[in-house]
Amino acid sequence: MIKLDLKRDTPIYEQIIEQVKFHVVKGNIKPGMPIPSVRKLALELSITPGTVAKAYQELERQGVIETIRGKGAFIAGETIKKPDENKINQVKKNLEPSILELKMMGFEEKDVIEIIKELYGGLSR
């Protein structure tokens, strides 16, 4: 289910986080479903267990997964949380270079909004 792109600049643990969140939003994995153990996912992806553990720790911190001792890790019951001002500011900061690039290519505001709508709609399917 998780595919890594080793050519991307994004760290591997962040790619794991992105993909778990993507699959939750798409409904591919639902609350209460188990996720692979750190060791199992590390073996599947041919990466170090420490990298997977780092991703899982961040997912747990964000409330996307929960760990039950002796049973494993599961998708949390309520994964979509209320807006966090710090997270919103971070997302804005991450979007700014992309929007600047679109503006430099001559895109109007309405065109940029259409691109965002298209991407957002893609998460609902």
XYZ file of C-alpha atoms in Angstrom:
125
model
C 0.000 0.000 0.000
C 2.886 2.380 0.714
C 5.196 3.166 -2.168
C 8.357 5.184 -1.709
C 9.884 7.519 -4.259
C 13.582 7.561 -3.437
C 14.171 10.285 -6.041
C 12.009 12.795 -4.124
C 13.598 15.296 -1.786
C 10.974 14.433 0.846
C 12.432 12.281 3.633
C 11.248 8.663 3.632
C 9.532 8.922 7.016
C 7.524 11.926 5.738
C 6.504 9.953 2.641
C 5.171 7.214 4.928
C 3.208 9.789 6.940
C 1.778 11.348 3.748
C 0.700 8.013 2.356
C -0.931 6.763 5.557
C -2.901 10.021 5.786
C -3.799 9.785 2.079
C -5.163 6.261 2.504
C -7.157 7.318 5.580
C -8.702 10.276 3.732
C -9.488 8.097 0.700
C -11.144 5.534 2.964
C -8.724 2.768 1.966
C -7.915 2.254 5.633
C -10.572 2.894 8.235
C -10.553 3.619 11.956
C -9.720 0.531 13.986
C -7.866 -1.202 11.150
C -4.417 -2.529 12.032
C -1.339 -1.235 10.255
C 1.827 -3.268 9.681
C 4.307 -3.518 12.527
C 7.426 -1.368 12.313
C 9.563 -4.377 11.427
C 7.136 -5.748 8.842
C 6.775 -2.413 7.014
C 10.535 -1.834 7.151
C 11.088 -5.245 5.526
C 8.421 -4.605 2.868
C 9.930 -1.222 1.965
C 13.580 -2.303 2.401
C 14.301 0.515 4.827
C 15.487 0.674 8.419
C 12.993 0.041 11.230
C 14.069 3.359 12.761
C 12.665 5.243 9.777
C 9.291 3.506 10.094
C 9.316 4.018 13.866
C 9.904 7.754 13.347
C 6.925 7.937 10.959
C 4.700 5.970 13.338
C 5.700 8.172 16.289
C 4.711 11.278 14.329
C 1.448 9.689 13.158
C 0.658 8.813 16.757
C 1.549 12.325 17.929
C -0.855 13.701 15.310
C -3.603 11.332 16.434
C -3.751 9.382 13.166
C -2.743 6.067 14.703
C -2.808 4.603 18.182
C -0.613 1.895 19.618
C -1.937 -0.764 21.947
C 0.811 -2.598 23.809
C 1.014 -6.225 22.845
C -1.493 -5.822 20.016
C 0.099 -3.370 17.585
C -0.756 -0.105 15.868
C -4.188 0.809 14.565
C -5.810 3.693 12.734
C -7.268 5.969 15.409
C -11.016 6.147 15.932
C -11.201 9.815 15.015
C -8.425 10.673 12.580
C -9.702 13.967 11.198
C -9.079 16.563 13.863
C -10.106 20.146 14.424
C -7.839 22.746 12.805
C -4.575 23.413 14.597
C -3.327 26.986 14.042
C 0.334 25.893 13.947
C -0.440 23.190 11.398
C -2.455 25.624 9.267
C 0.469 28.069 9.263
C 2.848 25.262 8.268
C 0.570 24.229 5.376
C 0.378 27.846 4.185
C 4.166 28.096 4.333
C 4.462 24.887 2.282
C 1.912 26.058 -0.305
C 3.430 29.494 -0.831
C 6.337 28.440 -3.116
C 3.988 26.403 -5.333
C 1.507 29.242 -5.645
C 4.352 31.654 -6.389
C 5.551 29.307 -9.136
C 2.050 29.180 -10.671
C 1.839 32.985 -10.530
C 5.229 33.250 -12.250
C 3.861 31.015 -15.029
C 1.029 33.475 -15.564
C -1.786 31.685 -13.751
C -4.588 33.893 -12.454
C -6.047 33.458 -8.961
C -9.123 31.679 -10.354
C -6.850 29.189 -12.164
C -4.919 28.441 -8.974
C -8.196 27.941 -7.099
C -9.332 25.503 -9.803
C -6.106 23.516 -9.396
C -6.639 23.355 -5.633
C -10.267 22.285 -6.105
C -9.148 19.567 -8.509
C -6.558 18.254 -6.060
C -8.966 18.424 -3.124
C -11.630 16.624 -5.132
C -9.136 13.888 -5.964
C -8.892 13.076 -2.276
C -12.633 12.467 -2.050
C -12.812 9.759 -4.682
